[in-house]
Amino acid sequence: MRCKRGSEFSVFRTPGLLAAGEVPTWFNSMLGGRTTLVVTTPTVHRLYGTQLVSALQHVGARVDVLVLECRETEKTLEQVERVCSRACDLGLRRDDIVVALGGGVCSDIVTVAASLIRRSVSHVRVPTTLVGQVDAGVGIKGAVNFGHKKSFLGVFHPPTAVAIDSVALATLPAPAIRDGIAEILKIALVHDASLFAGLEAFAPQLVAQRFQSETGDELIEQAIVAMLEELETNAYEHQTYRRLVDLGHTFGPRLEEAQGFGVTHGTTVAVDIALSTAIGVELGLLRPNDQRRILDVIRACGLPVWSQALTLALCHRAIVDAERHRGGALNLIVPCGIGSACVVPDAGSVAGVLHHALRRARAATVERMELATA
Amino acid sequence: MRCKRGSEFSVFRTPGLLAAGEVPTWFNSMLGGRTTLVVTTPTVHRLYGTQLVSALQHVGARVDVLVLECRETEKTLEQVERVCSRACDLGLRRDDIVVALGGGVCSDIVTVAASLIRRSVSHVRVPTTLVGQVDAGVGIKGAVNFGHKKSFLGVFHPPTAVAIDSVALATLPAPAIRDGIAEILKIALVHDASLFAGLEAFAPQLVAQRFQSETGDELIEQAIVAMLEELETNAYEHQTYRRLVDLGHTFGPRLEEAQGFGVTHGTTVAVDIALSTAIGVELGLLRPNDQRRILDVIRACGLPVWSQALTLALCHRAIVDAERHRGGALNLIVPCGIGSACVVPDAGSVAGVLHHALRRARAATVERMELATA
C-alpha cells in the first residue's frame, strides 16, 4: 500500500494587522466564516489580541480566544490538552481553524493540538517573536517536552498560512531579539551570504531598533525565504539526517542544560556556532579569516562566542546525543565559507580536533579581552 | 513552501508467528537489532506474548513489553501517554519500533503514540481481532476518544508493516468475529462482488469455525486487498469526503450511543448497511432482489438487519453529524449493486425517502418473523 500526502503554505507579510487590525486580503478566503480558536499568551493577548480578533471578525469568523501561559516549562502535553478541550467544547470541525498568536512555545503547542484535533485541522500562525518569525513559525514542526526530554513528543504539521507583522518585535525584550538574530545568523551562514553581509552591516542597529525599519523588514523576509528554501528539500526529515539548519544546535542543548534555565536559546546557538566554526578551521574546511568575520558578527549581534560551561566532556556528551538523534551518525554542520556549510558525518574526525577547536574558540575570547584591556 | 511526504507499507501473512513464534523473513530487515516496545493487552499477552517476543528476540531485537487494558472506554490520551512514557524511559530512538499486538483499541493507542514519539517512530501492527486484520489494522489512522467525543484526537500514521496470523481469531468470542465480518461485508459490498459471493457461500461456517480454514484465510486476504485498494486512492482523506468505506458508518454511531455500551460495533454497522440498502432501493439505485441478497448475507453472518432504536429522529440526528464530519455534505454511501456503491451527496434526497426506507428496512424483519412463525 502506498500513501502520499502533500501540502503547501504561504508566509505573508501583514503590516498593520497587529497594530491596527488591518485585514489582509487572504483572511477572507482562508478564515472567512469559520470557527476560529485563537490561542495566545497573556502579554500578547493584552497587546495584540483585540486587533487580531477584530480582523478575524471582519471576515465573518466566529472567534474564541484561549489564553495560555506559554513559557518553555509549560510546553507540555497538558497545554496541548487544554487547546483540544476548548476545540472540543467549541465543536471545532475539520474545516475550522486554530490560530497561534504568540512565540515559539505557543506555536509548538498549537501545532501539536491542531495536528491531533479530528486527525488534523488547519492552523494559522501569527508569530510575535523574532525566532517565531524567522525560524520556528515558518517550519512545519511542533513538539512538547515530555518526561524531562525536550521536544520528545511532536508532529510534522504544516500551517495553512503564516502572518508576519514585525511590529510585534517592537515590544520584545533584547534577549528575545538576540535569540532570533542567532537563528538568522545560522540560516545566513549555511544558505545566504548576502543575508550574512546584511548582519555584518546592520546587526547593532537591528538589535537596538528591534527590526523596526525597512532594513529590518527586508532582512526578516530574506531570512524567511532562506529558511523555507532550506526546509523545502527535506521538510519531514525523512530524506536525510544531514540538515544544514542544524548548525548551532549540536552542543547547544547540553550547554543549555549545563547552564540552567537562566540562559537563552540564542546564546547557546551562538556559542555552538562559534565552536562549529573553530572545528571547521581545525578540519581545514574554513579559512581563519572567515572565522574572524563570523565571530565579529556574533559579537555585533550582542551574542557570546564562548561559555565557561563548554568543556571537552560536555562536547563529547553532546556528540553522543546528536548521533542518537541523527540516525547513528554525528552529521555535524560546519561552516565552510560564508553562506555555505558542510556536513561532517563522522564523530571520530570531530572528536580528533575537538581539543584544539575548543582552544581556538576560547582563544578568540581571550584575544578579544586582551584587546579590550590593552 | 511545498512539502510532500509519502510512505509505503506491506501487509504480510505470518502463519506460525503467534502459535509457535516462527520468524517471518521480513522481521530481520525491519526489526532486527532494534529496540522494540511491544504494547499489548492482558489476554493477548497471556496467549501470544511469549511467541512474539521470542520471534523478535530471534532477530536480535531488544524487547520490552507494556501491557495495557485496551477496552473502548480506555481509548484515551492517558493510555497514549503511558506508551510514550515507557518509550521515553527506554530511550526509544527515531529508528526504533513500537509494536501493537492486539485489537483495534490497542492499534489505535499505539498508532497515536508512535506518531507523536520523536515526531514519529515506526510501528508494526500484529492485529489479533478480525476487525483489526481486515479493517482498522490495515488502515493508516489512529485515534482516541476525548471529552465524550469518539475519536476526537487522532493521526494519520501508516504502519511500517502489518502481520496477519489468523490463528489469533481461534480464541475470539463470537461477537468479535461478527464485528469483523460486518466490515468484510462492507468492503465486499462497495468493492468486491466475489468477496460478497464468498460470504454468501460460507458465512455461517466462517463464523462457527472462526475463520480457521483455508477459505477463511483466503477471504481475509481478499478483504484486506479490497480494503487497501479502496484506501489507497484517498488515504489521508484529503482528496475527498466521499469514501465508499464509510458504508455502514453513518447511522451506526448514533445507534451505538442510543443502545448504550452493550451493543457491538458490528451489529450497528449491519443495521446501518441494511438501512442504507433500503435507502438505495427507495432512491431507485438498487434492485429489490439485491436488497434481499444483502439482507440474507447479513443474517447468515449472525448479524441483525434492524434495531428498535433506529427511529426517524435518530436518523435525522445522524445525518446532521455526518454532514459535519464530511465537509458539509452528507455523502451517504449506498449500495447500487453487489460490489459497487454510489455516493448520495445531498441530505435532502435521503431525508425525502427516509420514512419509506425505514418502513422497508423494518418490513424485511417482520416478513422474516412471519416466515419463521408461519
XYZ file of C-alpha atoms in Angstrom:
748
model
C 0.000 0.000 0.000
C 1.287 3.440 -0.910
C 0.046 6.677 0.514
C 1.138 10.194 -0.231
C 0.343 13.496 1.295
C 1.370 16.904 0.103
C 0.719 20.366 1.353
C 1.598 23.905 0.620
C 1.580 27.031 2.682
C 2.397 30.667 2.256
C 4.075 33.145 4.531
C 2.537 36.610 4.245
C 3.780 39.968 5.416
C 0.813 41.557 7.173
C 1.830 45.087 8.191
C -0.954 46.818 10.096
C -2.562 43.585 11.307
C -1.370 43.667 14.906
C -1.123 47.436 15.342
C -4.414 48.413 13.763
C -6.385 45.255 12.993
C -5.963 45.817 9.254
C -7.389 42.834 7.371
C -5.026 41.033 4.954
C -6.745 40.089 1.705
C -6.145 36.354 2.176
C -8.019 36.349 5.501
C -11.318 36.139 3.685
C -10.610 33.013 1.663
C -8.727 31.210 4.419
C -10.577 32.214 7.547
C -13.834 33.779 6.393
C -16.926 32.400 8.115
C -15.086 29.684 10.008
C -14.988 28.937 13.677
C -11.578 30.131 14.774
C -9.900 29.323 18.057
C -7.152 31.836 18.798
C -4.565 30.549 21.256
C -2.326 33.182 22.766
C -0.399 34.233 25.865
C -1.389 36.823 28.480
C 1.012 39.569 27.361
C 0.484 39.083 23.655
C -3.255 38.978 24.212
C -3.156 42.303 26.032
C -1.032 43.919 23.310
C -2.437 42.476 20.090
C -5.430 40.268 20.884
C -8.135 42.821 20.183
C -6.668 43.803 16.825
C -6.377 40.211 15.574
C -9.837 39.254 16.788
C -11.345 42.307 15.108
C -9.615 41.433 11.818
C -10.946 37.873 12.081
C -14.456 39.039 12.887
C -14.263 41.405 9.949
C -14.196 38.370 7.610
C -17.052 36.725 9.476
C -15.066 34.267 11.564
C -16.669 33.079 14.793
C -13.800 33.715 17.196
C -12.969 32.243 20.574
C -9.792 33.071 22.473
C -7.848 30.780 24.779
C -5.128 32.453 26.830
C -2.353 30.112 27.994
C 0.877 30.653 29.882
C 3.436 29.743 27.245
C 6.781 29.521 28.982
C 9.248 26.826 27.899
C 8.450 24.899 31.110
C 4.785 24.962 30.068
C 5.470 23.318 26.700
C 3.613 20.219 27.845
C 1.028 17.720 26.723
C -1.327 19.201 29.345
C -1.268 22.508 27.484
C -1.998 20.678 24.244
C -4.946 19.045 26.003
C -6.232 22.460 27.056
C -6.345 23.532 23.428
C -8.016 20.252 22.412
C -10.539 20.620 25.211
C -11.570 24.079 24.118
C -11.744 22.891 20.498
C -13.958 20.027 21.635
C -16.251 22.367 23.590
C -16.493 24.646 20.565
C -17.367 21.689 18.348
C -14.496 22.551 16.030
C -14.930 20.891 12.642
C -12.336 19.578 10.250
C -12.575 22.727 8.150
C -12.299 25.115 11.111
C -9.111 26.815 12.225
C -6.802 27.214 15.188
C -4.644 30.335 15.256
C -1.390 30.575 17.214
C -0.779 34.184 18.229
C 2.482 34.202 20.149
C 6.036 32.947 20.282
C 7.644 29.606 19.626
C 6.096 27.793 22.585
C 2.581 28.922 21.657
C 3.203 27.819 18.080
C 4.524 24.442 19.249
C 1.503 23.759 21.443
C -0.968 24.818 18.752
C 0.792 22.829 16.037
C 0.598 19.615 18.060
C -3.014 20.261 19.069
C -4.136 21.165 15.545
C -2.495 18.035 14.222
C -4.430 15.841 16.666
C -7.854 17.501 16.624
C -10.103 15.434 14.339
C -6.897 13.943 12.849
C -5.783 17.450 11.887
C -7.426 20.795 11.445
C -5.839 23.782 9.775
C -3.813 26.233 11.767
C -2.538 29.705 11.057
C 0.464 31.124 12.856
C 0.928 34.739 13.782
C 4.401 34.634 15.348
C 5.132 37.533 17.673
C 8.790 36.838 18.390
C 11.751 37.092 16.069
C 12.508 33.364 16.480
C 8.910 32.636 15.575
C 9.014 34.841 12.514
C 12.264 33.589 11.008
C 12.554 30.055 12.341
C 10.057 28.075 14.448
C 6.967 29.765 12.992
C 7.794 29.068 9.361
C 8.719 25.395 9.804
C 6.285 22.516 9.843
C 7.252 21.052 13.202
C 5.664 21.281 16.601
C 6.632 19.498 19.805
C 6.237 19.458 23.554
C 8.573 18.376 26.335
C 7.817 15.049 27.980
C 9.362 13.139 30.869
C 12.330 15.520 31.189
C 13.043 15.123 27.480
C 12.926 18.256 25.390
C 10.521 18.023 22.456
C 10.108 14.260 22.934
C 6.533 14.306 21.592
C 5.767 16.126 18.402
C 4.377 16.279 14.916
C 5.059 17.447 11.421
C 2.009 19.532 10.605
C 2.377 22.363 8.105
C 0.398 25.519 8.858
C -2.103 26.794 6.319
C -0.578 30.242 6.435
C 1.838 32.316 8.472
C 1.278 36.043 9.043
C 4.361 38.149 9.744
C 3.945 41.585 11.271
C 7.249 42.963 12.520
C 5.510 45.485 14.746
C 5.233 42.664 17.303
C 9.009 42.814 17.733
C 8.887 46.414 18.980
C 7.804 45.290 22.432
C 10.248 42.371 22.761
C 12.990 42.379 25.394
C 16.547 42.486 23.988
C 17.372 38.810 24.785
C 14.401 37.703 22.699
C 15.660 39.775 19.774
C 19.092 38.200 20.177
C 17.524 34.711 20.231
C 16.051 35.446 16.829
C 19.135 37.044 15.384
C 21.120 33.911 16.297
C 18.773 31.902 14.059
C 19.076 34.483 11.279
C 22.839 34.177 11.564
C 22.531 30.394 11.364
C 20.494 30.404 8.165
C 22.696 33.130 6.661
C 25.821 31.083 7.304
C 24.532 27.920 5.693
C 22.464 29.416 2.889
C 22.777 33.111 2.113
C 25.993 35.137 2.017
C 24.118 38.346 1.289
C 21.987 37.919 4.405
C 25.232 37.480 6.332
C 26.514 40.693 4.783
C 23.305 42.387 5.947
C 24.005 41.287 9.502
C 27.615 42.425 9.193
C 26.444 45.855 8.144
C 23.443 46.376 10.407
C 23.439 43.966 13.378
C 23.845 46.533 16.200
C 21.168 48.872 14.790
C 18.799 45.955 14.150
C 19.061 44.851 17.768
C 18.787 48.388 19.132
C 15.781 49.243 16.936
C 14.202 45.799 17.269
C 13.982 45.471 13.484
C 11.582 48.439 13.261
C 12.975 49.679 9.946
C 12.803 48.901 6.278
C 16.160 47.118 6.550
C 14.753 45.083 9.416
C 11.736 44.019 7.359
C 13.944 43.170 4.400
C 16.332 41.034 6.422
C 13.428 39.195 8.050
C 11.981 38.446 4.643
C 15.366 37.334 3.338
C 15.835 35.060 6.362
C 12.367 33.523 5.890
C 12.992 32.850 2.210
C 16.350 31.254 3.016
C 14.781 29.107 5.723
C 11.904 27.956 3.502
C 14.296 27.110 0.664
C 16.435 25.119 3.053
C 13.494 23.276 4.632
C 11.668 22.523 1.412
C 14.084 19.823 0.335
C 13.622 17.788 3.491
C 10.570 19.101 5.307
C 9.702 15.833 7.014
C 13.334 14.999 7.731
C 12.851 11.619 6.116
C 15.087 12.348 3.158
C 18.197 12.786 5.233
C 19.579 13.403 8.691
C 22.026 15.904 7.190
C 20.203 19.130 7.807
C 22.149 22.338 7.357
C 19.668 24.111 9.643
C 21.088 22.015 12.490
C 24.082 24.373 12.566
C 24.360 25.728 16.099
C 22.124 23.021 17.524
C 24.563 20.240 18.416
C 26.404 21.421 21.545
C 23.709 23.965 22.391
C 21.203 21.633 24.073
C 23.773 20.251 26.553
C 25.030 23.778 27.133
C 21.524 24.980 27.902
C 21.161 22.134 30.354
C 24.570 22.800 31.990
C 23.931 26.500 32.401
C 20.477 26.021 33.854
C 17.330 27.825 32.887
C 18.848 31.312 33.104
C 20.457 31.088 29.688
C 18.588 31.887 26.477
C 18.471 29.608 23.457
C 20.128 32.205 21.240
C 23.256 32.466 23.368
C 23.815 28.707 23.227
C 23.242 28.729 19.460
C 25.846 31.475 19.148
C 28.422 29.660 21.282
C 27.702 26.463 19.339
C 28.188 28.260 16.009
C 31.455 29.707 17.281
C 32.698 26.254 18.250
C 31.498 24.663 14.985
C 33.351 27.439 13.180
C 36.542 26.646 15.099
C 36.063 22.951 14.263
C 35.720 23.989 10.619
C 39.064 25.766 10.756
C 40.754 22.872 12.556
C 39.436 20.443 9.938
C 40.784 22.709 7.195
C 37.280 23.375 5.876
C 37.131 27.083 6.727
C 39.664 29.888 6.369
C 40.713 31.632 9.592
C 39.680 34.935 8.061
C 36.105 33.677 7.676
C 36.191 32.541 11.295
C 37.096 36.091 12.264
C 34.192 37.531 10.245
C 31.762 35.079 11.817
C 32.909 35.815 15.361
C 32.716 39.554 14.696
C 29.111 39.249 13.565
C 28.187 37.116 16.574
C 29.588 39.823 18.830
C 27.944 42.594 16.803
C 24.625 40.838 17.454
C 25.321 41.119 21.188
C 25.802 37.362 21.455
C 28.605 35.424 23.192
C 31.227 33.395 21.332
C 32.294 31.339 24.320
C 30.975 29.832 27.522
C 32.906 28.524 30.523
C 30.460 25.597 30.578
C 31.745 24.421 27.191
C 34.055 21.671 28.417
C 35.534 18.785 26.480
C 33.363 16.353 28.467
C 30.195 18.298 27.684
C 31.054 18.317 23.977
C 31.584 14.565 23.968
C 28.225 14.011 25.643
C 26.598 16.300 23.080
C 28.162 14.323 20.246
C 26.688 11.090 21.617
C 23.259 12.760 21.864
C 23.477 14.071 18.310
C 24.410 10.661 16.925
C 21.356 9.255 18.645
C 19.097 11.885 17.077
C 20.567 11.800 13.610
C 20.293 8.162 12.712
C 23.571 6.980 14.223
C 25.947 9.466 12.598
C 27.033 12.809 14.045
C 26.364 14.825 10.878
C 27.845 17.965 12.385
C 27.169 21.077 10.339
C 30.260 23.201 9.936
C 30.581 26.486 8.017
C 32.993 26.057 5.126
C 32.709 29.619 3.868
C 30.246 32.435 4.284
C 26.845 31.226 3.057
C 27.791 27.583 2.669
C 28.256 24.715 5.073
C 29.409 21.127 5.018
C 28.310 18.060 6.882
C 30.875 16.119 8.888
C 29.239 12.709 9.250
C 31.893 11.062 11.385
C 32.092 11.678 15.133
C 35.681 10.436 15.125
C 37.033 13.231 12.935
C 35.305 15.853 15.066
C 36.491 14.264 18.300
C 40.019 14.259 16.889
C 40.154 18.045 16.582
C 37.819 18.922 19.436
C 40.541 19.752 21.940
C 42.238 22.150 19.523
C 38.946 23.575 18.381
C 37.938 24.369 21.957
C 41.312 26.085 22.491
C 40.825 28.009 19.273
C 37.305 29.045 20.234
C 38.397 30.157 23.705
C 41.447 31.929 22.298
C 39.199 34.194 20.291
C 37.661 35.431 23.533
C 40.939 35.871 25.318
C 42.452 37.744 22.382
C 39.451 39.995 22.413
C 39.667 40.568 26.161
C 43.349 41.414 25.805
C 42.477 43.883 23.105
C 39.810 45.362 25.322
C 42.110 45.704 28.320
C 45.164 46.794 26.298
C 6.532 26.391 0.578
C 5.625 22.920 -0.565
C 6.176 19.771 1.375
C 5.398 16.219 0.460
C 5.511 13.012 2.346
C 4.987 9.538 1.032
C 5.110 6.152 2.598
C 4.543 2.565 1.774
C 3.761 -0.438 3.850
C 3.115 -4.104 3.341
C 0.669 -6.485 4.926
C 2.185 -9.939 5.449
C 0.550 -13.247 6.221
C 2.585 -14.713 9.075
C 1.229 -18.202 9.811
C 3.040 -19.769 12.741
C 4.097 -16.474 14.291
C 1.607 -16.378 17.143
C 1.177 -20.120 17.670
C 4.825 -21.123 17.540
C 6.968 -17.993 17.414
C 8.008 -18.763 13.828
C 10.054 -15.872 12.481
C 8.838 -14.233 9.252
C 11.690 -13.432 6.869
C 10.976 -9.697 6.860
C 11.439 -9.475 10.647
C 15.184 -9.331 10.238
C 15.342 -6.322 7.931
C 12.562 -4.399 9.636
C 13.045 -5.213 13.289
C 16.483 -6.778 13.572
C 18.684 -5.285 16.279
C 16.289 -2.501 17.178
C 14.792 -1.551 20.477
C 11.210 -2.733 20.242
C 8.402 -1.760 22.564
C 5.560 -4.270 22.325
C 2.227 -2.879 23.518
C -0.446 -5.462 24.203
C -3.415 -6.363 26.374
C -3.531 -8.811 29.307
C -5.353 -11.633 27.487
C -3.419 -11.339 24.256
C -0.185 -11.164 26.204
C -1.019 -14.372 28.014
C -1.945 -16.172 24.787
C 0.617 -14.893 22.288
C 3.094 -12.594 24.058
C 5.844 -15.157 24.586
C 5.771 -16.343 20.978
C 6.005 -12.827 19.513
C 8.740 -11.755 21.923
C 10.744 -14.871 21.114
C 10.437 -14.203 17.365
C 11.592 -10.621 17.927
C 14.500 -11.683 20.081
C 15.431 -14.212 17.427
C 16.309 -11.326 15.081
C 18.247 -9.537 17.812
C 15.625 -7.006 18.845
C 15.869 -5.619 22.378
C 12.289 -6.162 23.512
C 10.242 -4.500 26.226
C 6.559 -5.280 26.786
C 3.902 -2.884 28.040
C 0.590 -4.484 28.968
C -2.391 -2.121 28.858
C -6.101 -2.596 29.389
C -7.457 -1.843 25.921
C -11.210 -1.569 26.224
C -13.033 1.027 24.143
C -13.512 3.141 27.289
C -9.744 3.053 27.740
C -9.059 4.504 24.308
C -7.769 7.686 25.898
C -4.922 10.144 25.733
C -3.774 8.841 29.137
C -3.136 5.427 27.575
C -1.191 7.087 24.767
C 0.861 8.853 27.450
C 1.611 5.524 29.094
C 3.109 4.252 25.845
C 5.075 7.486 25.387
C 6.311 7.297 28.966
C 7.652 3.802 28.526
C 9.233 4.802 25.204
C 10.850 7.746 26.946
C 12.194 5.550 29.757
C 13.559 3.121 27.172
C 15.259 5.961 25.321
C 13.499 4.936 22.125
C 15.208 6.423 19.088
C 13.763 7.579 15.810
C 14.745 4.324 14.138
C 13.334 2.092 16.880
C 9.949 0.420 16.764
C 6.674 0.151 18.608
C 4.630 -2.991 18.011
C 0.869 -3.159 18.581
C -0.111 -6.721 19.477
C -3.863 -6.674 19.996
C -7.190 -5.461 18.680
C -8.403 -2.164 17.280
C -8.090 -0.183 20.509
C -4.503 -1.331 21.052
C -3.683 -0.427 17.468
C -5.328 2.998 17.860
C -3.376 3.829 21.008
C -0.078 2.661 19.529
C -0.631 4.483 16.240
C -1.214 7.796 18.016
C 1.736 7.248 20.372
C 4.129 6.166 17.598
C 3.143 9.215 15.584
C 3.998 11.557 18.481
C 7.166 9.929 19.829
C 10.143 11.891 18.489
C 7.781 13.268 15.814
C 7.112 9.712 14.676
C 8.744 6.364 15.083
C 7.889 3.279 13.074
C 5.243 0.907 14.262
C 4.296 -2.610 13.301
C 0.819 -3.972 13.886
C 0.002 -7.535 14.754
C -3.801 -7.400 14.852
C -5.393 -10.164 16.872
C -9.048 -9.486 16.098
C -10.884 -9.898 12.826
C -11.705 -6.168 12.708
C -8.032 -5.428 13.223
C -6.955 -7.806 10.486
C -9.370 -6.689 7.774
C -10.131 -3.091 8.695
C -8.604 -0.968 11.483
C -5.214 -2.667 11.432
C -4.566 -2.191 7.734
C -5.571 1.486 7.582
C -3.321 4.385 8.410
C -5.484 6.022 11.047
C -5.325 6.011 14.811
C -7.442 7.944 17.284
C -8.517 8.185 20.899
C -11.724 9.386 22.497
C -11.645 12.794 24.126
C -14.141 14.856 26.093
C -17.040 12.465 25.359
C -16.264 12.646 21.644
C -15.382 9.403 19.936
C -12.046 9.514 18.146
C -11.804 13.299 18.559
C -7.990 13.226 18.701
C -6.067 11.249 16.155
C -3.445 10.928 13.484
C -2.743 9.556 10.063
C 0.371 7.466 10.592
C 0.967 4.492 8.308
C 2.470 1.410 9.925
C 5.754 0.032 8.613
C 4.260 -3.422 8.316
C 1.220 -5.419 9.371
C 1.493 -9.101 10.325
C -1.637 -11.213 9.888
C -1.880 -14.543 11.656
C -5.412 -15.894 11.605
C -4.690 -18.268 14.471
C -5.408 -15.322 16.784
C -9.046 -15.489 15.725
C -9.461 -19.017 17.123
C -9.771 -17.682 20.654
C -12.110 -14.791 19.862
C -15.660 -14.690 21.229
C -18.386 -14.913 18.571
C -19.439 -11.217 18.780
C -15.873 -10.185 17.963
C -15.939 -12.428 14.886
C -19.244 -10.868 13.851
C -17.781 -7.367 14.304
C -15.128 -8.265 11.798
C -17.428 -9.979 9.360
C -19.572 -6.826 9.262
C -16.528 -4.919 7.993
C -15.766 -7.635 5.455
C -19.351 -7.364 4.248
C -18.951 -3.608 3.975
C -15.841 -3.763 1.819
C -17.320 -6.604 -0.260
C -20.438 -4.559 -0.983
C -18.591 -1.471 -2.175
C -15.633 -3.094 -3.866
C -15.640 -6.823 -4.500
C -18.595 -8.893 -5.716
C -16.618 -12.140 -5.484
C -15.846 -11.497 -1.819
C -19.577 -10.991 -1.311
C -20.195 -14.290 -3.045
C -17.699 -15.890 -0.656
C -19.708 -14.609 2.294
C -22.936 -15.795 0.680
C -21.475 -19.267 0.360
C -19.592 -19.636 3.634
C -20.695 -17.072 6.230
C -22.169 -19.480 8.812
C -19.179 -21.846 8.670
C -16.729 -18.950 8.835
C -18.359 -17.643 11.989
C -18.642 -21.095 13.559
C -15.034 -22.028 12.727
C -13.681 -18.557 13.453
C -12.016 -18.437 10.056
C -9.742 -21.388 10.925
C -9.746 -22.810 7.400
C -8.197 -22.222 4.039
C -11.379 -20.485 2.905
C -11.151 -18.281 5.981
C -7.571 -17.272 5.184
C -8.459 -16.626 1.555
C -11.434 -14.427 2.387
C -9.361 -12.463 4.902
C -6.694 -11.878 2.278
C -9.310 -10.882 -0.276
C -10.883 -8.459 2.207
C -7.503 -6.896 3.014
C -6.650 -6.425 -0.655
C -10.046 -4.841 -1.294
C -9.620 -2.526 1.697
C -6.098 -1.453 0.695
C -7.207 -0.792 -2.889
C -10.073 1.289 -1.633
C -7.967 3.269 0.863
C -5.041 3.855 -1.434
C -6.835 6.457 -3.520
C -7.602 8.667 -0.548
C -5.524 7.506 2.386
C -5.332 10.870 4.120
C -8.954 11.691 3.318
C -7.860 14.995 1.818
C -8.803 14.062 -1.726
C -12.476 13.699 -0.995
C -15.087 13.258 1.692
C -16.751 10.642 -0.489
C -15.345 7.470 0.974
C -17.003 4.217 -0.010
C -15.605 2.612 3.153
C -17.986 4.847 5.105
C -20.808 2.447 4.159
C -22.423 1.275 7.363
C -20.891 4.100 9.383
C -23.450 6.883 9.115
C -26.362 5.851 11.338
C -24.222 3.420 13.323
C -22.527 5.854 15.706
C -25.839 7.325 16.925
C -27.253 3.842 17.177
C -24.326 2.709 19.303
C -24.903 5.718 21.533
C -28.664 5.089 21.779
C -28.260 1.430 22.627
C -25.597 2.049 25.243
C -22.344 0.210 25.657
C -23.901 -3.259 25.472
C -24.076 -3.247 21.691
C -21.128 -4.210 19.499
C -19.837 -2.109 16.636
C -20.540 -4.826 14.093
C -24.245 -5.016 14.865
C -24.674 -1.279 14.322
C -22.697 -1.499 11.079
C -25.013 -4.297 9.946
C -28.188 -2.396 10.816
C -26.751 0.698 9.130
C -25.944 -1.284 5.969
C -29.464 -2.710 5.957
C -30.949 0.789 6.184
C -28.570 2.205 3.552
C -29.611 -0.679 1.337
C -33.282 0.169 1.841
C -32.499 3.816 1.030
C -30.799 2.602 -2.144
C -33.953 0.786 -3.205
C -36.169 3.759 -2.352
C -33.932 6.057 -4.400
C -34.136 3.636 -7.339
C -30.392 2.915 -7.154
C -30.627 -0.735 -6.108
C -32.839 -3.583 -7.240
C -35.075 -5.159 -4.586
C -33.545 -8.515 -5.414
C -30.098 -7.251 -4.443
C -31.539 -5.904 -1.221
C -32.798 -9.404 -0.482
C -29.365 -10.931 -1.138
C -27.695 -8.367 1.107
C -30.129 -8.918 3.964
C -29.731 -12.685 3.629
C -25.961 -12.415 3.972
C -26.232 -10.106 6.978
C -28.426 -12.696 8.665
C -26.155 -15.562 7.594
C -23.328 -13.738 9.366
C -25.396 -13.784 12.545
C -25.904 -10.038 12.407
C -29.145 -8.049 12.828
C -30.832 -6.147 9.992
C -32.942 -3.937 12.223
C -32.927 -2.237 15.602
C -35.850 -0.785 17.549
C -33.608 2.155 18.377
C -33.467 3.126 14.697
C -36.051 5.921 14.786
C -36.648 8.671 12.263
C -35.385 11.230 14.794
C -32.180 9.281 15.387
C -31.552 9.043 11.650
C -32.020 12.777 11.230
C -29.532 13.475 14.020
C -27.072 11.055 12.422
C -27.418 12.852 9.089
C -26.545 16.177 10.734
C -23.486 14.569 12.378
C -22.332 13.051 9.103
C -22.632 16.369 7.266
C -20.460 17.926 9.946
C -17.799 15.237 9.521
C -17.836 15.106 5.758
C -17.206 18.697 4.843
C -20.798 19.928 4.908
C -22.389 17.311 2.618
C -23.991 14.045 3.722
C -22.172 11.867 1.184
C -24.141 8.793 2.171
C -22.761 5.582 0.733
C -25.488 3.400 -0.714
C -25.062 0.008 -2.415
C -26.165 0.249 -6.040
C -25.457 -3.363 -6.888
C -23.357 -6.111 -5.383
C -19.747 -4.932 -5.289
C -20.435 -1.342 -6.208
C -21.763 1.639 -4.339
C -22.769 5.209 -5.037
C -22.456 8.386 -3.070
C -25.572 10.412 -2.327
C -24.176 13.836 -1.523
C -27.418 15.587 -0.696
C -29.048 15.169 2.724
C -32.364 16.373 1.263
C -32.785 13.450 -1.110
C -32.046 10.972 1.657
C -34.356 12.733 4.099
C -37.075 12.604 1.441
C -37.120 8.809 1.323
C -36.060 8.124 4.902
C -39.523 7.414 6.214
C -40.206 4.867 3.470
C -36.735 3.380 3.758
C -37.173 2.817 7.487
C -40.505 1.108 6.772
C -38.854 -1.007 4.099
C -35.962 -1.969 6.393
C -38.331 -2.886 9.223
C -40.636 -4.763 6.860
C -37.778 -7.104 5.986
C -37.625 -8.159 9.617
C -41.357 -8.533 10.010
C -41.629 -10.574 6.824
C -38.882 -12.788 8.103
C -40.525 -13.182 11.513
C -43.782 -14.110 9.798
C -41.948 -16.706 7.762
C -40.359 -18.043 10.906
C -43.609 -18.263 12.829
C -45.679 -19.476 9.853
